[in-house]
Each structure stands twice: as C-alpha cells, then as structure tokens.
C-alpha cells in the first residue's frame, strides 16, 4: 500500500505541468496524487490526462475558496485523499527532486521508531525559469519544532508548506489553525503535531520551491491579511508555547509582535499589557526600550 499522498491545491497553470513531471520522474512511485481545482480560470484537465497513469484523483470544485480561506482549500483537497499514513501538500508550482519519495521511504523506519510526526526536506529555491536561486537550505537531522520556529523568526531558515510531510493521524486529531492566507499555518501546525518536539530533517533530497513574480504579486496583494496572520502567530505562541522559550527569546518575540501591532494598527490581544511584558521579560532596560520606541513612533510622520 502507498503510504504517501501528494495533495495539490491547484489554481495556477503556469508551472503545473512541471510539477506533475517532477512526480513522473520520481524513482519510487509508491504514492498517490490528489488534485483539487480551486475554480481556476485555466482548466488543467488536458495536462492531468497526460499523467493519468500516476494514480491521480482530480476534482474541480464549484467555488473558489483559496482567495478567502486558503486553509479551507487545503482541507477540502486533503479530504479527497484516502488512508495514506503521510501527507505532503504540494504547491502547484513546486517540484520535488526525483529521489524525494525514495528518501521518504528510506527514513521512514527511523521516523517511525522515534515517533516523529513531521519530516522536513531540504529546500532548493527556483525562479520562473526553474533556475536555482542559491544554495540548498538544509535542516538539522533532529530539531525541535520550537527551535525551527525560533530559527525562522531569526531568518536562519525558511518554512513553506511543500517541503513538509506530516502524519495523517496528527492532522485528523488537531487539524489546522485558522490564519488569513494560511500565513502561519505550517509553523504552528508542526508545533502542534509534535507538541514542540522533534522534526526530522531529510537532507538527501530537496523540494524545489518556486519563487516567482506570481508568488510575490499574490503576497503583496493580500498584505493586510498577512500582517493579521503574523500577529496571530505571536499570540498563539505566547498563549500555548510560552513555557518553551526563555525570557530573552520571549522578549525578542514580544518586540516582533509589538512592531506588527504598531505598523498595521492592530489591537493587542495578549492578556497582559505589552509594557508589563517588557518588564517581565527584560526588566527596567526593556521598559525603557518600550518607552523610547513609543516616543519615536509618536513623532514619526
């Protein structure tokens, strides 16, 4: 039985055939593919028909959901899948390297033995011409989801959805939290699925993650939603994973949250005032930082 499901929430046709071709090129074909068409103006049926031998299940939805509820689109695409133990939500323009599935099955005994629920493949960034945009982004073989979040916030790593493989049982038990644009979904889901524990770094293969003008245009078009999602990430971290960080880390994350609230005119939703938390995590010096920051912002044009 195939243990891996590739779930593709489809909307953009620009690189879609390249994505399917990357699955055609896999050295291990023990996977199933589920494609959910988010009422795209570009019908992919002809392309899909050329890869029908790849165990593809395809559904064209009657309504567009991704522009207002991207997580909802992911969920209804996952609902197309059957009982595969592991799920990879694959972007319609991303491409796993040809040994991606093979390496998944190679590491599976270790992952099962250690009870790990999330596997994170190395990332290769590619542009609109499928050219490499830099060196591969590798991950520690064993890292906690808490440290992965911390490194992401410090620009030491990058997180998208496509390079991750997660256990269906965790998804069915916990699901996804609701974020605008699904902006914080991957990071928070991996923390939830692992309870702050281990993620396995699969570095002998790569997920080619597309960075093109199309992606940037989409993000910039929904900037306000992204910023609300960014604030929600910090609110959940402070409410659910507070005890996983030390005071210096909490102060750093608080400064990030404070800045998001100011620049996008959002309301603090933490149970305590930000001024109080500055003092709690950083003492008098942090309180002074808060006061000076507020004065600076007050006189900014």
PDB file of C-alpha atoms in Angstrom:
ATOM      1  CA  UNK A   1       0.000   0.000   0.000  1.00  0.00           C
ATOM      2  CA  UNK A   2       1.220   3.528  -0.776  1.00  0.00           C
ATOM      3  CA  UNK A   3       1.970   5.407   2.428  1.00  0.00           C
ATOM      4  CA  UNK A   4       2.378   8.868   0.884  1.00  0.00           C
ATOM      5  CA  UNK A   5      -0.231  11.228  -0.556  1.00  0.00           C
ATOM      6  CA  UNK A   6       0.724  14.301  -2.577  1.00  0.00           C
ATOM      7  CA  UNK A   7      -2.150  16.764  -2.205  1.00  0.00           C
ATOM      8  CA  UNK A   8      -2.053  19.575  -4.780  1.00  0.00           C
ATOM      9  CA  UNK A   9      -4.346  22.596  -4.277  1.00  0.00           C
ATOM     10  CA  UNK A  10      -4.419  23.751  -7.890  1.00  0.00           C
ATOM     11  CA  UNK A  11      -5.028  27.288  -9.189  1.00  0.00           C
ATOM     12  CA  UNK A  12      -2.056  28.464 -11.300  1.00  0.00           C
ATOM     13  CA  UNK A  13      -1.356  26.672 -14.560  1.00  0.00           C
ATOM     14  CA  UNK A  14       1.961  28.419 -15.303  1.00  0.00           C
ATOM     15  CA  UNK A  15       4.237  25.725 -13.845  1.00  0.00           C
ATOM     16  CA  UNK A  16       1.704  22.991 -13.139  1.00  0.00           C
ATOM     17  CA  UNK A  17       2.913  20.544 -15.764  1.00  0.00           C
ATOM     18  CA  UNK A  18       6.434  20.890 -14.434  1.00  0.00           C
ATOM     19  CA  UNK A  19       5.111  19.894 -11.018  1.00  0.00           C
ATOM     20  CA  UNK A  20       3.424  16.786 -12.428  1.00  0.00           C
ATOM     21  CA  UNK A  21       6.531  15.974 -14.450  1.00  0.00           C
ATOM     22  CA  UNK A  22       8.590  16.044 -11.251  1.00  0.00           C
ATOM     23  CA  UNK A  23       6.261  13.380  -9.859  1.00  0.00           C
ATOM     24  CA  UNK A  24       6.531  11.394 -13.066  1.00  0.00           C
ATOM     25  CA  UNK A  25      10.325  11.496 -12.596  1.00  0.00           C
ATOM     26  CA  UNK A  26      10.272  10.003  -9.098  1.00  0.00           C
ATOM     27  CA  UNK A  27      12.489   6.943  -8.741  1.00  0.00           C
ATOM     28  CA  UNK A  28       9.935   5.473  -6.319  1.00  0.00           C
ATOM     29  CA  UNK A  29       6.310   5.595  -7.491  1.00  0.00           C
ATOM     30  CA  UNK A  30       4.695   4.437  -4.243  1.00  0.00           C
ATOM     31  CA  UNK A  31       2.469   7.480  -3.817  1.00  0.00           C
ATOM     32  CA  UNK A  32      -0.967   8.766  -4.782  1.00  0.00           C
ATOM     33  CA  UNK A  33      -1.840  12.226  -6.081  1.00  0.00           C
ATOM     34  CA  UNK A  34      -4.929  14.272  -5.225  1.00  0.00           C
ATOM     35  CA  UNK A  35      -5.608  17.497  -7.121  1.00  0.00           C
ATOM     36  CA  UNK A  36      -8.305  19.992  -6.150  1.00  0.00           C
ATOM     37  CA  UNK A  37      -9.055  22.711  -8.712  1.00  0.00           C
ATOM     38  CA  UNK A  38      -9.941  25.915  -6.841  1.00  0.00           C
ATOM     39  CA  UNK A  39     -12.200  27.121  -9.677  1.00  0.00           C
ATOM     40  CA  UNK A  40      -9.201  28.257 -11.682  1.00  0.00           C
ATOM     41  CA  UNK A  41      -9.797  30.129 -14.953  1.00  0.00           C
ATOM     42  CA  UNK A  42      -7.275  27.730 -16.503  1.00  0.00           C
ATOM     43  CA  UNK A  43      -8.583  24.180 -16.850  1.00  0.00           C
ATOM     44  CA  UNK A  44      -5.778  21.661 -16.136  1.00  0.00           C
ATOM     45  CA  UNK A  45      -7.710  18.598 -17.333  1.00  0.00           C
ATOM     46  CA  UNK A  46      -5.671  18.145 -20.524  1.00  0.00           C
ATOM     47  CA  UNK A  47      -2.418  18.286 -18.613  1.00  0.00           C
ATOM     48  CA  UNK A  48      -3.675  15.886 -15.962  1.00  0.00           C
ATOM     49  CA  UNK A  49      -4.831  13.407 -18.611  1.00  0.00           C
ATOM     50  CA  UNK A  50      -1.238  13.048 -19.795  1.00  0.00           C
ATOM     51  CA  UNK A  51      -0.226  11.840 -16.333  1.00  0.00           C
ATOM     52  CA  UNK A  52      -3.262   9.688 -15.549  1.00  0.00           C
ATOM     53  CA  UNK A  53      -1.046   6.631 -15.001  1.00  0.00           C
ATOM     54  CA  UNK A  54       0.245   8.249 -11.788  1.00  0.00           C
ATOM     55  CA  UNK A  55      -2.778   7.290  -9.642  1.00  0.00           C
ATOM     56  CA  UNK A  56      -4.319  10.747  -9.807  1.00  0.00           C
ATOM     57  CA  UNK A  57      -7.633  11.698  -8.221  1.00  0.00           C
ATOM     58  CA  UNK A  58      -8.898  15.012  -9.597  1.00  0.00           C
ATOM     59  CA  UNK A  59     -11.823  17.204  -8.602  1.00  0.00           C
ATOM     60  CA  UNK A  60     -12.865  20.586  -9.970  1.00  0.00           C
ATOM     61  CA  UNK A  61     -14.589  22.496  -7.172  1.00  0.00           C
ATOM     62  CA  UNK A  62     -17.610  24.663  -7.938  1.00  0.00           C
ATOM     63  CA  UNK A  63     -16.353  27.674  -5.990  1.00  0.00           C
ATOM     64  CA  UNK A  64     -13.092  29.477  -5.352  1.00  0.00           C
ATOM     65  CA  UNK A  65     -12.053  29.185  -1.736  1.00  0.00           C
ATOM     66  CA  UNK A  66      -8.323  29.919  -1.692  1.00  0.00           C
ATOM     67  CA  UNK A  67      -8.558  33.702  -2.025  1.00  0.00           C
ATOM     68  CA  UNK A  68     -10.581  33.984   1.185  1.00  0.00           C
ATOM     69  CA  UNK A  69      -9.728  30.774   3.041  1.00  0.00           C
ATOM     70  CA  UNK A  70      -6.532  29.117   1.831  1.00  0.00           C
ATOM     71  CA  UNK A  71      -6.552  26.652   4.715  1.00  0.00           C
ATOM     72  CA  UNK A  72     -10.102  25.688   3.717  1.00  0.00           C
ATOM     73  CA  UNK A  73      -8.852  24.909   0.213  1.00  0.00           C
ATOM     74  CA  UNK A  74      -6.060  22.770   1.659  1.00  0.00           C
ATOM     75  CA  UNK A  75      -8.556  20.933   3.846  1.00  0.00           C
ATOM     76  CA  UNK A  76     -11.020  20.094   1.079  1.00  0.00           C
ATOM     77  CA  UNK A  77      -8.112  18.872  -1.066  1.00  0.00           C
ATOM     78  CA  UNK A  78      -6.875  16.651   1.779  1.00  0.00           C
ATOM     79  CA  UNK A  79     -10.456  15.353   2.061  1.00  0.00           C
ATOM     80  CA  UNK A  80     -10.048  13.916  -1.444  1.00  0.00           C
ATOM     81  CA  UNK A  81      -7.309  11.619  -0.169  1.00  0.00           C
ATOM     82  CA  UNK A  82      -7.849   8.172   1.280  1.00  0.00           C
ATOM     83  CA  UNK A  83      -5.947   6.438   4.052  1.00  0.00           C
ATOM     84  CA  UNK A  84      -2.298   7.136   3.261  1.00  0.00           C
ATOM     85  CA  UNK A  85      -0.367   7.492   6.523  1.00  0.00           C
ATOM     86  CA  UNK A  86       1.576  10.561   5.377  1.00  0.00           C
ATOM     87  CA  UNK A  87       0.569  13.737   3.535  1.00  0.00           C
ATOM     88  CA  UNK A  88       2.567  16.287   1.564  1.00  0.00           C
ATOM     89  CA  UNK A  89       0.690  19.421   0.461  1.00  0.00           C
ATOM     90  CA  UNK A  90       2.484  20.238  -2.773  1.00  0.00           C
ATOM     91  CA  UNK A  91       2.252  23.693  -4.325  1.00  0.00           C
ATOM     92  CA  UNK A  92       1.054  23.745  -7.940  1.00  0.00           C
ATOM     93  CA  UNK A  93       4.397  25.264  -8.970  1.00  0.00           C
ATOM     94  CA  UNK A  94       6.798  23.368  -6.684  1.00  0.00           C
ATOM     95  CA  UNK A  95       8.806  20.298  -7.686  1.00  0.00           C
ATOM     96  CA  UNK A  96      10.284  17.526  -5.541  1.00  0.00           C
ATOM     97  CA  UNK A  97      13.644  16.209  -6.703  1.00  0.00           C
ATOM     98  CA  UNK A  98      13.496  12.793  -8.354  1.00  0.00           C
ATOM     99  CA  UNK A  99      14.636  10.929  -5.215  1.00  0.00           C
ATOM    100  CA  UNK A 100      12.178  12.694  -2.884  1.00  0.00           C
ATOM    101  CA  UNK A 101       9.822   9.723  -2.452  1.00  0.00           C
ATOM    102  CA  UNK A 102      12.698   7.255  -2.350  1.00  0.00           C
ATOM    103  CA  UNK A 103      14.320   9.152   0.517  1.00  0.00           C
ATOM    104  CA  UNK A 104      10.977   9.389   2.323  1.00  0.00           C
ATOM    105  CA  UNK A 105      10.737   5.602   2.404  1.00  0.00           C
ATOM    106  CA  UNK A 106      14.415   5.331   3.372  1.00  0.00           C
ATOM    107  CA  UNK A 107      13.984   7.479   6.503  1.00  0.00           C
ATOM    108  CA  UNK A 108      10.551   6.127   7.428  1.00  0.00           C
ATOM    109  CA  UNK A 109      11.805   3.285   9.699  1.00  0.00           C
ATOM    110  CA  UNK A 110      13.848   5.778  11.751  1.00  0.00           C
ATOM    111  CA  UNK A 111      10.986   8.265  11.889  1.00  0.00           C
ATOM    112  CA  UNK A 112       8.530   5.567  12.988  1.00  0.00           C
ATOM    113  CA  UNK A 113      10.913   4.190  15.597  1.00  0.00           C
ATOM    114  CA  UNK A 114      11.332   7.620  17.189  1.00  0.00           C
ATOM    115  CA  UNK A 115       7.638   8.531  16.894  1.00  0.00           C
ATOM    116  CA  UNK A 116       8.332  11.632  14.801  1.00  0.00           C
ATOM    117  CA  UNK A 117       5.285  13.195  13.129  1.00  0.00           C
ATOM    118  CA  UNK A 118       6.833  15.750  10.762  1.00  0.00           C
ATOM    119  CA  UNK A 119       9.562  15.319   8.126  1.00  0.00           C
ATOM    120  CA  UNK A 120      11.134  18.430   6.590  1.00  0.00           C
ATOM    121  CA  UNK A 121      13.055  18.085   3.320  1.00  0.00           C
ATOM    122  CA  UNK A 122      15.893  20.353   2.283  1.00  0.00           C
ATOM    123  CA  UNK A 123      14.769  23.291   0.136  1.00  0.00           C
ATOM    124  CA  UNK A 124      16.084  24.419  -3.215  1.00  0.00           C
ATOM    125  CA  UNK A 125      14.699  27.771  -4.356  1.00  0.00           C
ATOM    126  CA  UNK A 126      13.986  28.108  -8.091  1.00  0.00           C
ATOM    127  CA  UNK A 127      12.832  31.042 -10.208  1.00  0.00           C
ATOM    128  CA  UNK A 128      10.283  31.334 -13.002  1.00  0.00           C
ATOM    129  CA  UNK A 129      12.793  29.751 -15.425  1.00  0.00           C
ATOM    130  CA  UNK A 130      13.429  26.865 -12.996  1.00  0.00           C
ATOM    131  CA  UNK A 131      16.946  28.152 -12.374  1.00  0.00           C
ATOM    132  CA  UNK A 132      18.460  27.705  -8.928  1.00  0.00           C
ATOM    133  CA  UNK A 133      18.422  30.839  -6.785  1.00  0.00           C
ATOM    134  CA  UNK A 134      21.123  29.853  -4.295  1.00  0.00           C
ATOM    135  CA  UNK A 135      22.485  27.037  -2.176  1.00  0.00           C
ATOM    136  CA  UNK A 136      20.234  24.349  -0.728  1.00  0.00           C
ATOM    137  CA  UNK A 137      18.647  25.161   2.622  1.00  0.00           C
ATOM    138  CA  UNK A 138      19.437  22.223   4.895  1.00  0.00           C
ATOM    139  CA  UNK A 139      17.911  21.324   8.245  1.00  0.00           C
ATOM    140  CA  UNK A 140      19.288  19.644  11.368  1.00  0.00           C
ATOM    141  CA  UNK A 141      18.678  15.905  11.196  1.00  0.00           C
ATOM    142  CA  UNK A 142      16.827  16.173  14.503  1.00  0.00           C
ATOM    143  CA  UNK A 143      15.434  19.521  15.549  1.00  0.00           C
ATOM    144  CA  UNK A 144      12.522  20.552  17.705  1.00  0.00           C
ATOM    145  CA  UNK A 145       9.619  22.409  16.136  1.00  0.00           C
ATOM    146  CA  UNK A 146      10.191  25.095  18.767  1.00  0.00           C
ATOM    147  CA  UNK A 147      13.751  25.643  17.564  1.00  0.00           C
ATOM    148  CA  UNK A 148      12.568  25.535  13.944  1.00  0.00           C
ATOM    149  CA  UNK A 149      10.114  28.335  14.752  1.00  0.00           C
ATOM    150  CA  UNK A 150      12.848  30.288  16.532  1.00  0.00           C
ATOM    151  CA  UNK A 151      15.253  29.954  13.605  1.00  0.00           C
ATOM    152  CA  UNK A 152      12.501  31.000  11.190  1.00  0.00           C
ATOM    153  CA  UNK A 153      11.810  34.158  13.194  1.00  0.00           C
ATOM    154  CA  UNK A 154      15.545  34.932  13.136  1.00  0.00           C
ATOM    155  CA  UNK A 155      15.805  34.431   9.360  1.00  0.00           C
ATOM    156  CA  UNK A 156      18.049  31.404   9.859  1.00  0.00           C
ATOM    157  CA  UNK A 157      15.707  29.121   7.966  1.00  0.00           C
ATOM    158  CA  UNK A 158      12.613  29.287   5.786  1.00  0.00           C
ATOM    159  CA  UNK A 159       9.311  27.484   6.042  1.00  0.00           C
ATOM    160  CA  UNK A 160       6.762  26.880   3.310  1.00  0.00           C
ATOM    161  CA  UNK A 161       4.219  24.094   3.057  1.00  0.00           C
ATOM    162  CA  UNK A 162       5.605  21.930   0.250  1.00  0.00           C
ATOM    163  CA  UNK A 163       8.828  20.656   1.822  1.00  0.00           C
ATOM    164  CA  UNK A 164       6.997  19.095   4.770  1.00  0.00           C
ATOM    165  CA  UNK A 165       5.480  15.622   5.131  1.00  0.00           C
ATOM    166  CA  UNK A 166       3.191  15.052   8.107  1.00  0.00           C
ATOM    167  CA  UNK A 167       1.288  12.158   9.668  1.00  0.00           C
ATOM    168  CA  UNK A 168      -2.362  11.939   8.765  1.00  0.00           C
ATOM    169  CA  UNK A 169      -3.248  10.844  12.314  1.00  0.00           C
ATOM    170  CA  UNK A 170      -1.937  14.158  13.725  1.00  0.00           C
ATOM    171  CA  UNK A 171      -3.763  16.167  11.106  1.00  0.00           C
ATOM    172  CA  UNK A 172      -7.037  14.342  11.778  1.00  0.00           C
ATOM    173  CA  UNK A 173      -6.672  14.841  15.530  1.00  0.00           C
ATOM    174  CA  UNK A 174      -5.601  18.504  15.527  1.00  0.00           C
ATOM    175  CA  UNK A 175      -6.247  19.951  12.069  1.00  0.00           C
ATOM    176  CA  UNK A 176      -5.036  23.424  11.095  1.00  0.00           C
ATOM    177  CA  UNK A 177      -5.459  26.676  12.976  1.00  0.00           C
ATOM    178  CA  UNK A 178      -7.225  29.450  11.084  1.00  0.00           C
ATOM    179  CA  UNK A 179      -4.867  32.085   9.682  1.00  0.00           C
ATOM    180  CA  UNK A 180      -5.513  34.660   6.943  1.00  0.00           C
ATOM    181  CA  UNK A 181      -3.636  33.494   3.821  1.00  0.00           C
ATOM    182  CA  UNK A 182      -2.611  30.438   5.886  1.00  0.00           C
ATOM    183  CA  UNK A 183       0.395  32.619   6.703  1.00  0.00           C
ATOM    184  CA  UNK A 184       1.360  30.958   9.984  1.00  0.00           C
ATOM    185  CA  UNK A 185      -0.211  27.581   9.330  1.00  0.00           C
ATOM    186  CA  UNK A 186       2.877  25.432   8.626  1.00  0.00           C
ATOM    187  CA  UNK A 187       4.977  26.639  11.568  1.00  0.00           C
ATOM    188  CA  UNK A 188       2.141  26.359  14.069  1.00  0.00           C
ATOM    189  CA  UNK A 189       0.881  23.039  12.686  1.00  0.00           C
ATOM    190  CA  UNK A 190       4.301  21.432  13.101  1.00  0.00           C
ATOM    191  CA  UNK A 191       4.489  22.736  16.666  1.00  0.00           C
ATOM    192  CA  UNK A 192       1.028  21.334  17.356  1.00  0.00           C
ATOM    193  CA  UNK A 193       1.668  17.970  15.676  1.00  0.00           C
ATOM    194  CA  UNK A 194       4.948  17.462  17.527  1.00  0.00           C
ATOM    195  CA  UNK A 195       3.889  19.134  20.804  1.00  0.00           C
ATOM    196  CA  UNK A 196       7.013  21.223  20.437  1.00  0.00           C
ATOM    197  CA  UNK A 197       9.095  18.084  19.869  1.00  0.00           C
ATOM    198  CA  UNK A 198      11.176  16.552  17.116  1.00  0.00           C
ATOM    199  CA  UNK A 199      11.113  17.197  13.379  1.00  0.00           C
ATOM    200  CA  UNK A 200      13.251  15.007  11.126  1.00  0.00           C
ATOM    201  CA  UNK A 201      15.469  16.799   8.595  1.00  0.00           C
ATOM    202  CA  UNK A 202      15.559  14.888   5.287  1.00  0.00           C
ATOM    203  CA  UNK A 203      18.617  16.397   3.613  1.00  0.00           C
ATOM    204  CA  UNK A 204      19.474  13.770   0.994  1.00  0.00           C
ATOM    205  CA  UNK A 205      16.814  15.199  -1.298  1.00  0.00           C
ATOM    206  CA  UNK A 206      15.263  18.598  -1.953  1.00  0.00           C
ATOM    207  CA  UNK A 207      11.927  20.229  -2.563  1.00  0.00           C
ATOM    208  CA  UNK A 208      12.270  22.847  -5.299  1.00  0.00           C
ATOM    209  CA  UNK A 209      10.169  25.751  -4.011  1.00  0.00           C
ATOM    210  CA  UNK A 210       9.204  28.308  -6.628  1.00  0.00           C
ATOM    211  CA  UNK A 211       9.887  31.987  -6.053  1.00  0.00           C
ATOM    212  CA  UNK A 212       8.497  33.970  -8.966  1.00  0.00           C
ATOM    213  CA  UNK A 213       6.731  37.215  -9.755  1.00  0.00           C
ATOM    214  CA  UNK A 214       3.395  35.401  -9.493  1.00  0.00           C
ATOM    215  CA  UNK A 215       4.015  34.411  -5.872  1.00  0.00           C
ATOM    216  CA  UNK A 216       5.246  37.871  -4.881  1.00  0.00           C
ATOM    217  CA  UNK A 217       2.253  39.560  -6.505  1.00  0.00           C
ATOM    218  CA  UNK A 218      -0.136  37.340  -4.563  1.00  0.00           C
ATOM    219  CA  UNK A 219       1.534  38.053  -1.225  1.00  0.00           C
ATOM    220  CA  UNK A 220       1.673  41.813  -1.815  1.00  0.00           C
ATOM    221  CA  UNK A 221      -1.968  41.881  -2.928  1.00  0.00           C
ATOM    222  CA  UNK A 222      -3.063  40.476   0.431  1.00  0.00           C
ATOM    223  CA  UNK A 223      -0.569  42.292   2.617  1.00  0.00           C
ATOM    224  CA  UNK A 224      -3.113  43.311   5.245  1.00  0.00           C
ATOM    225  CA  UNK A 225      -4.268  39.706   5.732  1.00  0.00           C
ATOM    226  CA  UNK A 226      -0.673  38.531   6.037  1.00  0.00           C
ATOM    227  CA  UNK A 227       0.002  41.074   8.767  1.00  0.00           C
ATOM    228  CA  UNK A 228      -3.039  39.992  10.772  1.00  0.00           C
ATOM    229  CA  UNK A 229      -1.814  36.407  10.428  1.00  0.00           C
ATOM    230  CA  UNK A 230       1.644  37.430  11.623  1.00  0.00           C
ATOM    231  CA  UNK A 231       0.159  38.948  14.779  1.00  0.00           C
ATOM    232  CA  UNK A 232      -1.922  35.808  15.369  1.00  0.00           C
ATOM    233  CA  UNK A 233       1.215  33.662  15.215  1.00  0.00           C
ATOM    234  CA  UNK A 234       2.767  35.535  18.138  1.00  0.00           C
ATOM    235  CA  UNK A 235      -0.486  35.497  20.112  1.00  0.00           C
ATOM    236  CA  UNK A 236      -0.701  31.698  19.843  1.00  0.00           C
ATOM    237  CA  UNK A 237       2.966  31.251  20.697  1.00  0.00           C
ATOM    238  CA  UNK A 238       2.562  33.352  23.855  1.00  0.00           C
ATOM    239  CA  UNK A 239      -0.634  31.562  24.876  1.00  0.00           C
ATOM    240  CA  UNK A 240       0.227  27.933  24.025  1.00  0.00           C
ATOM    241  CA  UNK A 241       4.022  27.649  23.897  1.00  0.00           C
ATOM    242  CA  UNK A 242       5.066  30.285  26.417  1.00  0.00           C
ATOM    243  CA  UNK A 243       6.995  27.811  28.582  1.00  0.00           C
ATOM    244  CA  UNK A 244       9.117  26.533  25.673  1.00  0.00           C
ATOM    245  CA  UNK A 245      11.114  29.776  25.367  1.00  0.00           C
ATOM    246  CA  UNK A 246      13.468  31.570  27.750  1.00  0.00           C
ATOM    247  CA  UNK A 247      12.986  35.214  28.778  1.00  0.00           C
ATOM    248  CA  UNK A 248      15.426  36.554  26.187  1.00  0.00           C
ATOM    249  CA  UNK A 249      13.565  34.725  23.437  1.00  0.00           C
ATOM    250  CA  UNK A 250      10.201  35.894  24.764  1.00  0.00           C
ATOM    251  CA  UNK A 251      11.425  39.478  24.763  1.00  0.00           C
ATOM    252  CA  UNK A 252      12.615  39.132  21.163  1.00  0.00           C
ATOM    253  CA  UNK A 253       9.263  37.692  20.070  1.00  0.00           C
ATOM    254  CA  UNK A 254       7.404  40.396  22.021  1.00  0.00           C
ATOM    255  CA  UNK A 255       9.327  43.100  20.154  1.00  0.00           C
ATOM    256  CA  UNK A 256       8.302  41.482  16.867  1.00  0.00           C
ATOM    257  CA  UNK A 257       4.665  41.358  17.962  1.00  0.00           C
ATOM    258  CA  UNK A 258       4.768  44.957  19.224  1.00  0.00           C
ATOM    259  CA  UNK A 259       6.107  46.185  15.876  1.00  0.00           C
ATOM    260  CA  UNK A 260       3.433  44.325  13.896  1.00  0.00           C
ATOM    261  CA  UNK A 261       0.696  45.844  16.044  1.00  0.00           C
ATOM    262  CA  UNK A 262       2.061  49.351  15.587  1.00  0.00           C
ATOM    263  CA  UNK A 263       2.764  49.360  11.883  1.00  0.00           C
ATOM    264  CA  UNK A 264      -0.521  47.728  10.924  1.00  0.00           C
ATOM    265  CA  UNK A 265      -2.654  49.410  13.613  1.00  0.00           C
ATOM    266  CA  UNK A 266      -3.764  46.172  15.228  1.00  0.00           C
ATOM    267  CA  UNK A 267      -5.011  45.698  18.771  1.00  0.00           C
ATOM    268  CA  UNK A 268      -3.062  43.795  21.413  1.00  0.00           C
ATOM    269  CA  UNK A 269      -4.851  40.518  22.157  1.00  0.00           C
ATOM    270  CA  UNK A 270      -2.466  39.181  24.784  1.00  0.00           C
ATOM    271  CA  UNK A 271      -3.986  39.003  28.285  1.00  0.00           C
ATOM    272  CA  UNK A 272      -1.320  41.351  29.684  1.00  0.00           C
ATOM    273  CA  UNK A 273      -0.229  44.813  28.558  1.00  0.00           C
ATOM    274  CA  UNK A 274       2.834  44.925  26.340  1.00  0.00           C
ATOM    275  CA  UNK A 275       4.538  47.365  28.728  1.00  0.00           C
ATOM    276  CA  UNK A 276       4.108  44.876  31.595  1.00  0.00           C
ATOM    277  CA  UNK A 277       5.514  42.034  29.499  1.00  0.00           C
ATOM    278  CA  UNK A 278       8.554  44.091  28.503  1.00  0.00           C
ATOM    279  CA  UNK A 279       9.326  44.491  32.193  1.00  0.00           C
ATOM    280  CA  UNK A 280       8.617  40.849  32.976  1.00  0.00           C
ATOM    281  CA  UNK A 281      10.964  39.518  30.298  1.00  0.00           C
ATOM    282  CA  UNK A 282      13.626  42.242  30.216  1.00  0.00           C
ATOM    283  CA  UNK A 283      13.420  44.337  33.361  1.00  0.00           C
ATOM    284  CA  UNK A 284      13.959  48.101  33.553  1.00  0.00           C
ATOM    285  CA  UNK A 285      16.098  48.224  30.403  1.00  0.00           C
ATOM    286  CA  UNK A 286      13.310  46.613  28.356  1.00  0.00           C
ATOM    287  CA  UNK A 287      10.727  49.014  29.792  1.00  0.00           C
ATOM    288  CA  UNK A 288      12.936  51.916  28.761  1.00  0.00           C
ATOM    289  CA  UNK A 289      13.208  50.420  25.271  1.00  0.00           C
ATOM    290  CA  UNK A 290       9.399  50.311  25.107  1.00  0.00           C
ATOM    291  CA  UNK A 291       9.051  53.957  26.179  1.00  0.00           C
ATOM    292  CA  UNK A 292      11.657  55.199  23.693  1.00  0.00           C
ATOM    293  CA  UNK A 293      10.116  53.144  20.920  1.00  0.00           C
ATOM    294  CA  UNK A 294       6.667  54.581  21.600  1.00  0.00           C
ATOM    295  CA  UNK A 295       8.060  58.138  21.662  1.00  0.00           C
ATOM    296  CA  UNK A 296       9.847  57.552  18.357  1.00  0.00           C
ATOM    297  CA  UNK A 297       6.692  56.173  16.740  1.00  0.00           C
ATOM    298  CA  UNK A 298       4.606  59.049  18.070  1.00  0.00           C
ATOM    299  CA  UNK A 299       6.732  61.615  16.228  1.00  0.00           C
ATOM    300  CA  UNK A 300       7.182  59.632  13.036  1.00  0.00           C
ATOM    301  CA  UNK A 301       5.373  61.059  10.054  1.00  0.00           C
TER     302      UNK A 301
END
